[in-house]
Amino acid sequence: MSLDKFSALTSRTMVLPQENIDTDQIIPARFLTTTSRKGLGKVVFYDWRYDEDGRPKNSSVFNGVDPQTHRILVAGSNFGCGSSREHAPWALVDFGFRAVISSDIADIFKSNALKNGLLPVTVDEKTHAKLLASPGAEVTIDLETLSVTLSDGSGTTFEVEAFARRCLLDGVDPLGHLLNQLPAIEAYERAHA
Amino acid sequence: MRPQSLFDKLWRRHVVVEETPEAPAVLYIDLHLVHEVTSPQAFSALDERGLKVRRPDLTFATLDHSTPTLQADASGRPPYATKDAEAQVRTLIRNCEKHGVQLLNLGDPRRGIVHVIGPELGLTQPGKTIVCGDSHTSTHGAFGALAFGIGTTEVGHALATQCVLQRKPKSMRVIFKGLPPDGVGAKDMALAMIAEIGADGGQGYAVEFAGEAVSALSMEGRMTLCNMSIEAGARFGMTAPDEKTFEWVKGRDFAPKDDDWERALAEWRRLPTDDGASFDREVTIDATNLKPMITYGVSPDAAAPVDSRAPAPETDSEREAAAYMRFNPGQPFSEIAVNRVFIGSCTNSRLSDLREAAEVMRGHKIAKGVTALVVPGSEAVKRAAEAENLHRIFIEAGAEWREPGCSMCIAMNGDKGAPGELVVSTSNRNFVGRQGQGVRTVLASPATAAASAIEGKITDPRPYLSAAKEARHVA
Ligand code: SF4
């Protein structure tokens, strides 16, 4: 299983300004009984998009955007806090997102996102505020140069853990990397038996 | 050698390949706990590549999240919430059979919530690295273990290689100074800590909890505290092992025996943080001032003393939270009506938690119109509680006594609140809809939850606890 490569992306943003958007918002627990990774886009942010009878909420920004043209999610700080469910990035990717920008992204979510071709981008407060204030803005994210650029030319740089970046750029599979370490793992086991 | 922290020692002992600028460390895992929700796709990933579980002897599975807490019907079939829930349970059973992984199946007297059964069976031990596809894996850190939650892809990595790729996090020490007053327990300490450092305050850190108040906690209390580390954003939470820790582990099913025990003990005694070890960040909390805590928002850091008032929201997110919770600024929490109470979850479903709740409930009835659910963390907790007749206290008070599982902590097995209801819950997350669509969750200790059930309002448990204490003295 090799990952989809990711190098640069230009797309419009969808903005969810709320802070502390937790994984129960991204995908409510009642949808976690699946045994597949696929098809979760239809339940992403379900309770934000639909009312208790399953009717689309007019107030939801989700119901006004086309996931094909809005592939960047801009969210309030501490995005993805809460559980370790990888269903959260699976659902976001299945919906159409390829990147999430926030001023602060939770550790486990970040790690899970990177393994699924969803790029977590942490930016400074100023850039964050500007992005939050301009829903639908066209933004370019370049993983080669680690830069985020707005259409007015302003922008900033961001960091991605080096190994995860290589996995995304070159389509390297982390499990393959680990399997290559088996001799060292066996030696460790012998020494600690 | 430079003084080292507990975390440094745990980390160093498990590095198979050192981290470099290009790649994270390869970290060896001593115990991999598995449950039905985050494992199916990991097992499929193995199957797709024709890989086997490398160390089934270090892998241990249980059923807890999607499993019903109502008893099986006459035909013996558990009342699953949905077909998918049942399929998920069956998938884990099949995967464990296929890969030779030990499973605590339904009906097994040792089954329970993954973070309750690990310590109970003596699988959780000082010095171990422990992972699970579950963010509350930090619970096991209470034993001086390096325990952390991982995603499903990493569950696959751990199954296939018994290792995960991990960069060394920064270190933080949270010191609780002095002893908390009567009626204030580990859950209150946890909520106070999260309120202090924020829901993202521990992001990127491994946190060691230390200080007099932490040493004074029972093992159960330390588990409650470490459990909630992730609610402050920290994947790793831990406390130093001591005599209480060793006492807990000794004699349990999977604990080392005889000579092995002596050897293990000698090693474990070397684990605590050396004097003079340094941390990237240190936070001190005065335990002597703490009060019973509750949450009033939709993030666990929105916590305040139970005897205070709802604060005025300041940011947009806080305004949204206040609107969802329907708390008016300045309103005393003691005036807020409660619809439902949940006592359970890997935070507070162990025997000591049930004793605490029972102490408050004994001889009382829960308020009219309030429903209360008491869900023991494991079959063993259930048996022990029943042996002490705690279940009778709950049932006589009007609460329901259920089979073990995660239940209303995550509300994916059918146990949930109704839209708009206010639930006082001993679990760990007050997120919007966590306990059912539109449900408003107030996190609290078992004593506070029990007292709130009796009064039908958010209630300070201290008068109940001191009355119970007095009654004990008289008796
Ligand atoms: S009790 Fe709640 S937090 Fe604990 S493992 Fe179960 S769902 Fe997760």
XYZ file of C-alpha atoms and ligand atoms in Angstrom:
676
model
C 0.000 0.000 0.000
C 1.736 3.149 -1.109
C 0.422 6.539 -0.274
C -0.922 9.009 -2.742
C 1.827 11.490 -3.380
C 1.351 15.057 -2.334
C 3.461 17.966 -3.467
C 1.490 21.146 -4.041
C -2.148 22.045 -3.857
C -4.033 25.149 -4.915
C -7.618 25.292 -3.811
C -10.299 27.325 -2.103
C -10.734 27.189 1.645
C -13.680 26.238 3.735
C -13.620 27.892 7.159
C -14.744 26.474 10.497
C -13.653 29.167 12.962
C -14.565 27.254 16.144
C -11.769 26.438 18.566
C -11.175 22.927 19.919
C -13.018 21.117 17.126
C -12.733 17.590 18.487
C -12.836 14.277 16.668
C -16.390 13.640 17.906
C -17.427 16.638 15.781
C -15.416 15.478 12.774
C -17.061 12.070 12.968
C -19.548 11.229 15.715
C -18.853 7.975 17.561
C -21.994 6.267 16.339
C -20.395 6.060 12.878
C -17.316 4.267 14.189
C -18.822 0.808 13.971
C -17.538 0.483 10.411
C -14.850 -2.064 9.571
C -13.765 -0.198 6.431
C -11.769 2.979 5.822
C -13.930 4.013 2.922
C -17.126 5.947 2.423
C -16.942 8.067 5.572
C -17.141 11.387 3.673
C -20.903 11.266 3.853
C -20.831 11.346 7.657
C -18.012 13.851 8.142
C -19.232 16.578 10.541
C -22.584 14.851 10.377
C -24.217 16.628 13.297
C -23.044 19.975 11.941
C -24.518 19.249 8.536
C -27.784 17.507 9.381
C -30.479 17.944 12.000
C -31.792 15.188 14.245
C -34.095 13.955 11.479
C -31.265 13.769 8.975
C -32.301 16.891 7.002
C -29.463 19.141 5.774
C -29.084 22.259 7.898
C -29.202 25.420 5.835
C -26.922 27.115 8.318
C -24.101 24.651 7.711
C -21.226 25.929 5.559
C -20.796 22.368 4.334
C -24.015 22.532 2.427
C -22.885 25.553 0.422
C -19.491 24.360 -0.799
C -18.328 21.980 -3.455
C -15.774 19.584 -1.997
C -14.071 19.369 -5.399
C -13.154 23.050 -5.332
C -12.747 23.523 -1.548
C -10.048 21.074 -0.592
C -8.488 23.092 2.203
C -10.141 23.252 5.612
C -9.228 26.243 7.770
C -10.182 25.675 11.385
C -9.938 27.336 14.806
C -7.110 26.448 17.167
C -6.562 23.003 18.708
C -8.208 21.285 15.757
C -8.603 17.505 16.005
C -8.353 17.219 19.778
C -9.925 14.255 21.511
C -9.792 10.669 20.457
C -7.240 8.763 18.410
C -9.847 7.693 15.828
C -8.219 7.617 12.405
C -11.781 7.701 11.095
C -11.480 11.497 11.431
C -8.862 11.965 8.681
C -10.403 9.105 6.670
C -13.705 10.968 6.655
C -12.146 14.342 5.823
C -10.161 12.859 2.934
C -13.144 10.921 1.661
C -15.151 14.152 1.640
C -12.461 15.803 -0.480
C -10.118 17.665 1.858
C -6.381 17.376 1.286
C -5.139 19.859 3.891
C -6.154 21.379 7.229
C -4.804 24.739 8.357
C -4.960 25.907 11.961
C -2.841 27.721 14.518
C -2.598 24.518 16.537
C -3.439 20.932 15.572
C -3.713 18.073 18.073
C -0.838 15.559 18.127
C -2.603 12.281 17.407
C -4.799 13.832 14.728
C -1.726 15.310 13.049
C 0.018 11.964 13.050
C -3.071 10.183 11.698
C -3.675 12.839 9.028
C -0.135 12.571 7.680
C -0.580 8.842 7.216
C -3.612 9.419 5.029
C -2.510 12.115 2.642
C -4.200 14.902 4.592
C -1.647 17.617 5.221
C -1.859 19.321 8.647
C -0.530 22.863 8.345
C 0.156 24.898 11.470
C 0.519 28.618 10.827
C 1.230 31.701 12.941
C -1.635 33.589 14.597
C -1.571 36.423 12.067
C -1.857 34.228 8.986
C -4.428 32.139 10.826
C -6.573 35.188 11.594
C -6.376 36.304 7.980
C -7.411 32.893 6.671
C -10.247 32.626 9.186
C -11.525 35.980 7.984
C -11.511 35.036 4.292
C -13.585 31.933 3.626
C -13.328 30.709 0.066
C -9.931 32.328 -0.437
C -7.637 30.652 -2.912
C -4.595 29.268 -1.141
C -1.555 27.383 -2.368
C 0.166 24.914 -0.075
C 3.542 23.677 -1.238
C 5.031 20.736 0.600
C 8.345 21.016 -1.256
C 8.988 24.568 -0.091
C 6.851 24.235 3.062
C 4.974 27.400 2.238
C 1.398 28.628 2.329
C 0.569 31.432 -0.090
C -2.609 33.463 -0.367
C -3.755 34.902 -3.682
C -2.551 38.397 -2.673
C 0.935 36.956 -2.467
C 1.143 37.053 1.315
C 1.943 33.895 3.143
C 4.100 32.018 5.566
C 6.074 28.850 6.009
C 5.189 25.808 8.062
C 6.840 22.701 9.423
C 6.132 19.069 8.789
C 7.943 16.237 10.504
C 10.721 15.288 8.066
C 9.894 11.612 7.702
C 6.187 12.169 7.186
C 7.058 14.808 4.588
C 9.241 12.371 2.695
C 6.501 9.756 2.851
C 4.059 12.217 1.310
C 6.412 13.632 -1.295
C 7.881 10.331 -2.447
C 4.986 8.015 -1.658
C 7.159 6.132 0.868
C 5.189 3.755 3.052
C 6.025 3.947 6.782
C 5.217 0.269 7.337
C 7.715 -0.637 4.615
C 10.286 1.486 6.446
C 9.543 -0.332 9.713
C 9.697 -3.746 8.072
C 13.179 -2.837 6.812
C 14.219 -2.420 10.460
C 13.375 -6.029 11.341
C 17.008 -7.082 11.881
C 17.408 -4.297 14.460
C 14.082 -5.250 16.049
C 15.166 -8.881 16.307
C 18.479 -7.850 17.838
C 16.632 -5.725 20.382
C 14.424 -8.663 21.291
C 17.441 -10.959 21.746
C 19.163 -8.418 23.969
C 16.042 -7.934 26.099
C 14.801 -11.515 26.256
C 25.559 10.416 34.353
C 23.154 13.306 33.913
C 20.072 12.984 36.139
C 17.222 11.455 34.192
C 13.470 11.673 34.402
C 11.160 8.671 34.543
C 10.227 9.488 30.971
C 13.875 9.638 29.800
C 14.505 6.218 31.320
C 11.414 4.656 29.805
C 12.201 6.127 26.412
C 15.863 5.126 26.391
C 15.121 1.522 27.308
C 12.835 1.050 24.351
C 14.683 2.680 21.489
C 15.460 0.091 18.821
C 16.756 2.627 16.305
C 17.639 6.154 17.435
C 15.813 9.046 15.849
C 17.630 11.134 13.269
C 16.678 14.388 11.570
C 15.322 12.255 8.714
C 13.380 9.631 10.638
C 11.648 9.132 13.989
C 12.916 6.583 16.497
C 11.817 2.973 16.191
C 10.318 2.306 19.609
C 9.753 -1.209 20.907
C 6.340 -1.965 22.367
C 6.040 -4.360 25.319
C 2.266 -4.538 25.375
C -0.231 -3.829 22.616
C -3.867 -3.607 23.689
C -6.529 -3.951 21.029
C -10.269 -3.276 20.902
C -12.970 -3.661 18.289
C -13.290 -0.062 17.043
C -9.788 0.919 15.963
C -8.449 -2.476 14.877
C -10.469 -3.861 11.917
C -8.738 -1.700 9.295
C -5.348 -2.480 10.865
C -5.903 -6.216 10.578
C -7.087 -5.727 6.975
C -3.888 -3.807 6.213
C -1.913 -6.822 7.441
C -4.049 -9.220 5.423
C -3.641 -7.127 2.259
C 0.122 -7.501 2.532
C 0.117 -11.081 3.721
C 1.669 -10.146 7.068
C 1.205 -11.918 10.388
C 0.900 -10.486 13.882
C 4.544 -10.561 14.884
C 4.127 -11.013 18.651
C 0.684 -12.352 19.496
C 2.091 -13.082 22.959
C 2.472 -9.319 23.566
C -0.887 -8.452 22.031
C -4.095 -8.558 24.008
C -7.620 -7.801 22.841
C -10.864 -6.979 24.598
C -14.386 -5.945 23.644
C -15.703 -2.786 25.230
C -16.763 0.091 22.958
C -19.600 -1.277 20.801
C -20.670 -3.959 23.224
C -24.062 -3.804 24.912
C -24.287 -3.225 28.655
C -27.713 -4.849 28.793
C -27.861 -8.547 29.477
C -28.239 -11.071 26.686
C -31.752 -12.243 25.902
C -33.022 -15.768 26.615
C -31.308 -17.088 23.490
C -28.001 -15.725 24.761
C -27.730 -13.028 22.100
C -26.451 -9.684 23.396
C -28.707 -6.754 22.402
C -26.419 -4.941 19.970
C -27.361 -1.365 19.106
C -26.921 -1.974 15.387
C -25.929 -4.676 12.921
C -22.674 -2.802 12.342
C -21.839 -2.947 16.049
C -22.364 -6.689 16.016
C -20.318 -7.053 12.824
C -17.491 -5.090 14.419
C -17.444 -7.374 17.450
C -17.460 -10.441 15.198
C -14.645 -8.981 13.113
C -12.401 -8.688 16.153
C -13.249 -12.231 17.252
C -12.378 -13.499 13.760
C -9.170 -11.461 13.537
C -7.993 -12.698 16.926
C -8.702 -16.314 15.998
C -6.906 -15.955 12.704
C -3.832 -14.280 14.195
C -3.669 -16.152 17.493
C -4.257 -13.022 19.547
C -5.583 -13.505 23.077
C -9.077 -12.097 23.335
C -11.262 -11.413 26.331
C -14.438 -12.339 24.559
C -17.979 -11.643 25.678
C -18.660 -13.971 28.576
C -15.016 -14.052 29.653
C -14.878 -13.247 33.398
C -11.833 -11.026 32.760
C -13.394 -8.837 30.032
C -13.788 -5.100 30.523
C -12.765 -1.653 29.321
C -9.291 -1.903 27.842
C -7.768 0.572 30.316
C -9.394 -1.123 33.277
C -8.432 -4.702 32.458
C -4.739 -4.029 31.663
C -3.923 -3.010 35.239
C -6.409 -5.499 36.673
C -4.726 -8.479 35.026
C -1.225 -7.289 35.835
C -0.495 -6.825 32.125
C 0.239 -3.197 32.894
C 3.561 -2.984 34.702
C 6.146 -0.341 35.538
C 8.795 0.132 32.893
C 6.713 -1.145 29.982
C 5.862 0.614 26.754
C 2.145 0.193 26.104
C 0.137 1.267 23.070
C -3.493 0.973 22.099
C -5.602 2.494 19.374
C -7.195 4.695 21.975
C -6.252 8.109 23.274
C -6.810 7.212 26.941
C -3.969 4.699 26.880
C -2.118 7.228 29.050
C -4.108 5.671 31.937
C -1.475 2.926 32.179
C 1.182 5.591 32.786
C -0.031 5.558 36.397
C 2.211 2.506 36.865
C 5.360 4.226 35.628
C 4.859 2.895 32.116
C 5.253 4.757 28.827
C 1.724 4.384 27.529
C 0.201 6.276 24.634
C -2.642 6.257 22.165
C -2.033 5.566 18.488
C -4.099 5.642 15.303
C -5.212 2.636 13.310
C -2.332 2.783 10.815
C 0.030 2.584 13.780
C -2.011 -0.256 15.270
C -1.115 -2.047 12.031
C 2.557 -1.120 12.507
C 2.543 -2.462 16.054
C 0.790 -5.663 14.993
C 3.229 -6.272 12.160
C 6.505 -5.207 13.796
C 5.866 -4.772 17.553
C 7.256 -1.272 17.052
C 6.014 2.214 16.272
C 7.747 5.221 14.752
C 7.805 8.044 17.245
C 9.749 11.242 17.816
C 10.672 11.915 21.411
C 8.205 14.443 22.815
C 9.169 17.296 25.114
C 8.784 16.727 28.833
C 6.604 18.468 31.374
C 6.191 17.968 35.087
C 2.979 18.907 36.836
C 3.522 19.117 40.581
C 0.567 19.054 42.937
C 1.819 20.764 46.108
C 0.339 19.821 49.473
C -2.652 17.595 50.090
C -6.169 18.285 48.814
C -8.943 18.899 51.353
C -11.497 16.205 52.223
C -13.980 15.496 49.466
C -11.534 16.368 46.685
C -10.217 13.445 44.642
C -8.218 12.523 41.568
C -10.956 13.567 39.121
C -11.077 17.012 40.670
C -7.277 17.253 40.467
C -7.420 16.246 36.806
C -10.073 18.821 35.916
C -8.239 21.533 37.864
C -5.034 20.675 35.999
C -6.737 20.859 32.594
C -8.404 24.162 33.489
C -4.972 25.445 34.503
C -2.949 24.460 31.437
C -5.723 24.359 28.825
C -7.052 21.686 26.454
C -3.911 22.071 24.323
C -1.483 22.934 27.141
C 0.107 19.502 27.046
C 0.363 19.305 23.253
C 3.704 17.796 22.287
C 4.618 16.852 25.860
C 5.017 13.746 27.942
C 3.688 14.737 31.344
C 4.829 13.397 34.689
C 2.477 14.045 37.588
C 4.322 14.442 40.863
C 4.095 15.983 44.318
C 2.629 15.077 47.664
C -0.956 14.894 46.462
C -0.027 12.479 43.672
C 2.010 10.216 45.975
C -0.950 10.175 48.346
C -3.353 8.994 45.634
C -4.355 5.356 45.413
C -3.413 3.521 42.211
C -6.982 4.014 41.043
C -6.664 7.744 41.627
C -3.394 7.895 39.720
C -5.064 6.082 36.819
C -7.861 8.668 36.812
C -5.306 11.476 36.704
C -3.122 9.940 33.972
C -6.268 9.007 32.012
C -7.149 12.667 31.597
C -3.692 13.775 30.313
C -4.986 13.642 26.759
C -7.741 16.093 27.710
C -4.906 18.575 28.219
C -3.504 17.548 24.827
C -0.735 15.301 26.205
C -0.469 11.837 24.683
C 1.711 10.604 27.525
C 0.887 10.934 31.238
C 2.703 9.104 33.999
C 3.452 8.858 37.689
C 6.496 7.319 39.334
C 6.099 3.740 40.554
C 6.335 3.231 44.318
C 5.389 0.659 46.968
C 1.691 1.185 46.218
C 2.335 0.366 42.575
C 4.231 -2.807 43.390
C 1.576 -3.845 45.887
C -1.082 -3.464 43.157
C 0.794 -5.505 40.565
C 1.951 -8.279 42.895
C 0.174 -11.605 42.480
C -1.977 -10.553 39.507
C -2.437 -13.046 36.648
C 0.285 -11.675 34.382
C 2.620 -10.255 37.051
C 6.127 -11.675 37.249
C 6.442 -14.496 39.807
C 9.133 -15.649 42.280
C 12.669 -14.797 41.120
C 11.295 -12.854 38.170
C 9.326 -10.716 40.586
C 12.439 -9.870 42.612
C 14.354 -9.003 39.471
C 11.507 -6.872 38.161
C 11.164 -5.087 41.474
C 14.840 -4.193 41.517
C 14.454 -2.676 38.058
C 11.249 -0.859 38.804
C 12.801 0.811 41.843
C 15.307 2.476 39.548
C 12.637 4.092 37.373
C 11.549 7.187 39.330
C 12.883 10.551 38.213
C 16.359 11.331 39.566
C 16.867 14.400 41.731
C 17.929 17.279 39.533
C 16.414 15.913 36.309
C 15.248 18.699 34.045
C 11.933 19.197 32.246
C 11.083 21.414 29.304
C 8.209 22.853 31.285
C 7.095 22.728 34.909
C 3.702 23.620 36.329
C 2.840 23.760 40.009
C -0.687 23.445 41.298
C -1.586 24.155 44.906
C -3.584 21.073 45.919
C -4.572 22.492 49.305
C -6.950 24.978 47.654
C -8.738 22.555 45.355
C -12.472 21.974 45.425
C -14.737 19.415 43.766
C -14.762 20.391 40.074
C -17.273 20.258 37.252
C -17.199 21.365 33.620
C -19.579 23.954 32.243
C -18.564 24.049 28.569
C -17.874 21.707 25.674
C -14.129 21.347 26.186
C -12.689 19.716 29.312
C -10.705 22.835 30.195
C -13.953 24.699 30.835
C -13.879 23.484 34.443
C -14.697 25.285 37.683
C -15.431 24.509 41.345
C -18.863 22.952 41.812
C -19.842 25.624 44.343
C -19.194 28.500 41.914
C -21.156 30.158 39.111
C -21.196 29.913 35.340
C -18.675 32.444 34.026
C -19.482 34.987 31.334
C -18.240 33.753 27.937
C -15.606 35.948 26.316
C -14.737 34.463 22.941
C -17.009 33.327 20.101
C -16.230 29.714 20.890
C -17.107 30.267 24.551
C -20.355 31.999 23.571
C -21.262 29.073 21.338
C -20.437 26.648 24.151
C -22.540 28.584 26.659
C -25.455 28.632 24.214
C -25.175 24.880 23.702
C -24.975 24.216 27.431
C -27.718 26.780 28.164
C -25.840 28.104 31.199
C -26.453 31.761 31.957
C -23.523 33.873 33.110
C -23.562 34.244 36.878
C -25.969 31.364 37.400
C -24.899 29.212 40.374
C -24.141 25.679 39.159
C -26.200 24.405 42.092
C -29.332 25.695 40.315
C -28.768 23.709 37.145
C -31.178 20.824 36.680
C -29.884 17.361 35.820
C -31.710 14.792 33.650
C -29.323 11.910 33.710
C -26.254 10.664 35.546
C -23.604 8.319 34.197
C -21.131 6.638 36.514
C -18.591 4.659 34.534
C -15.815 4.879 31.853
C -12.095 4.182 32.014
C -11.757 7.386 34.059
C -14.033 6.396 36.928
C -15.430 2.859 36.823
C -13.101 1.008 39.133
C -14.110 -0.397 42.509
C -12.949 2.674 44.445
C -15.054 4.915 42.176
C -18.133 2.791 42.734
C -17.492 2.798 46.486
C -17.268 6.588 46.395
C -20.569 6.877 44.520
C -22.236 4.313 46.775
C -21.096 6.139 49.890
C -22.985 9.201 48.682
C -26.043 7.278 47.453
C -26.452 4.949 50.426
C -29.866 5.394 51.980
C -30.938 8.031 49.417
C -33.197 7.956 46.391
C -32.305 9.627 43.145
C -34.480 12.604 42.306
C -37.748 12.138 40.460
C -37.344 12.307 36.709
C -33.598 11.657 36.855
C -32.202 8.458 35.401
C -28.867 7.100 36.546
C -26.704 4.469 34.938
C -23.906 2.740 36.836
C -21.597 0.765 34.556
C -18.683 -1.105 36.120
C -15.404 -0.993 34.179
C -14.938 -4.737 34.020
C -16.423 -8.076 34.938
C -14.002 -8.199 37.868
C -15.112 -4.786 39.130
C -18.707 -5.908 38.774
C -18.107 -9.055 40.835
C -16.172 -7.162 43.500
C -18.848 -4.475 43.750
C -21.571 -7.077 44.023
C -19.617 -8.916 46.709
C -19.772 -5.689 48.736
C -23.432 -5.176 47.866
C -22.711 -1.851 46.222
C -25.101 -2.729 43.430
C -27.920 -2.945 45.963
C -27.235 0.597 47.112
C -27.472 1.804 43.511
C -30.553 -0.203 42.682
C -32.315 0.804 45.885
C -31.543 4.435 45.106
C -33.224 3.936 41.736
C -30.184 3.636 39.465
C -29.576 0.993 36.806
C -26.756 -1.482 37.324
C -25.322 -2.621 33.982
C -22.853 -4.997 32.376
C -19.274 -3.683 31.889
C -18.289 -1.538 28.905
C -17.620 1.993 27.679
C -21.346 2.703 27.512
C -22.360 6.354 27.717
C -18.774 7.570 27.722
C -18.823 7.333 23.935
C -22.472 6.419 23.339
C -21.846 4.044 20.456
C -23.421 0.924 21.956
C -26.914 2.370 22.253
C -26.481 3.843 25.759
C -27.005 7.572 25.346
C -28.879 10.646 26.421
C -31.727 12.348 24.561
C -31.298 15.677 22.736
C -31.162 18.596 25.150
C -30.686 16.472 28.245
C -28.114 17.458 30.821
C -25.937 14.541 31.891
C -23.576 14.636 34.846
C -20.951 12.120 33.844
C -17.836 10.629 35.402
C -16.304 10.124 31.957
C -13.650 12.282 30.351
C -15.141 14.217 27.451
C -17.829 16.876 27.412
C -17.692 17.382 23.649
C -20.852 18.366 21.819
C -22.892 15.224 21.161
C -20.368 12.867 22.773
C -23.119 11.248 24.848
C -25.803 11.464 22.179
C -26.897 14.117 19.685
C -27.653 17.376 21.446
C -26.735 16.031 24.884
C -25.153 18.476 27.312
C -22.389 16.834 29.351
C -21.055 17.994 32.710
C -17.934 16.109 33.794
C -17.513 15.369 37.487
C -16.215 12.891 40.065
C -18.247 9.835 41.109
C -19.200 11.581 44.376
C -20.410 14.711 42.581
C -22.302 12.652 40.015
C -23.995 10.618 42.756
C -24.931 13.701 44.788
C -26.297 15.356 41.635
C -28.445 12.285 40.944
C -29.969 12.526 44.410
C -30.763 16.226 44.236
C -31.574 16.440 40.556
C -29.276 19.444 40.331
C -25.536 19.875 40.073
C -24.543 19.215 43.663
C -21.488 19.662 45.856
C -20.864 16.172 47.286
C -18.986 17.310 50.371
C -21.960 17.416 52.787
C -22.901 13.884 51.667
C -19.345 12.652 52.073
C -18.963 14.103 55.556
C -22.356 12.747 56.632
C -21.299 9.313 55.392
C -18.029 9.622 57.259
C -19.841 10.545 60.450
C -22.264 7.647 60.058
C -19.268 5.328 59.754
C -17.819 6.668 62.993
C -21.077 6.227 64.844
C -21.374 2.694 63.540
S -14.493 4.373 28.508
Fe -14.629 6.056 27.069
S -12.626 6.985 26.996
Fe -12.436 4.990 27.973
S -11.840 3.589 26.367
Fe -14.070 3.534 26.512
S -14.802 5.083 25.087
Fe -12.641 5.457 25.381
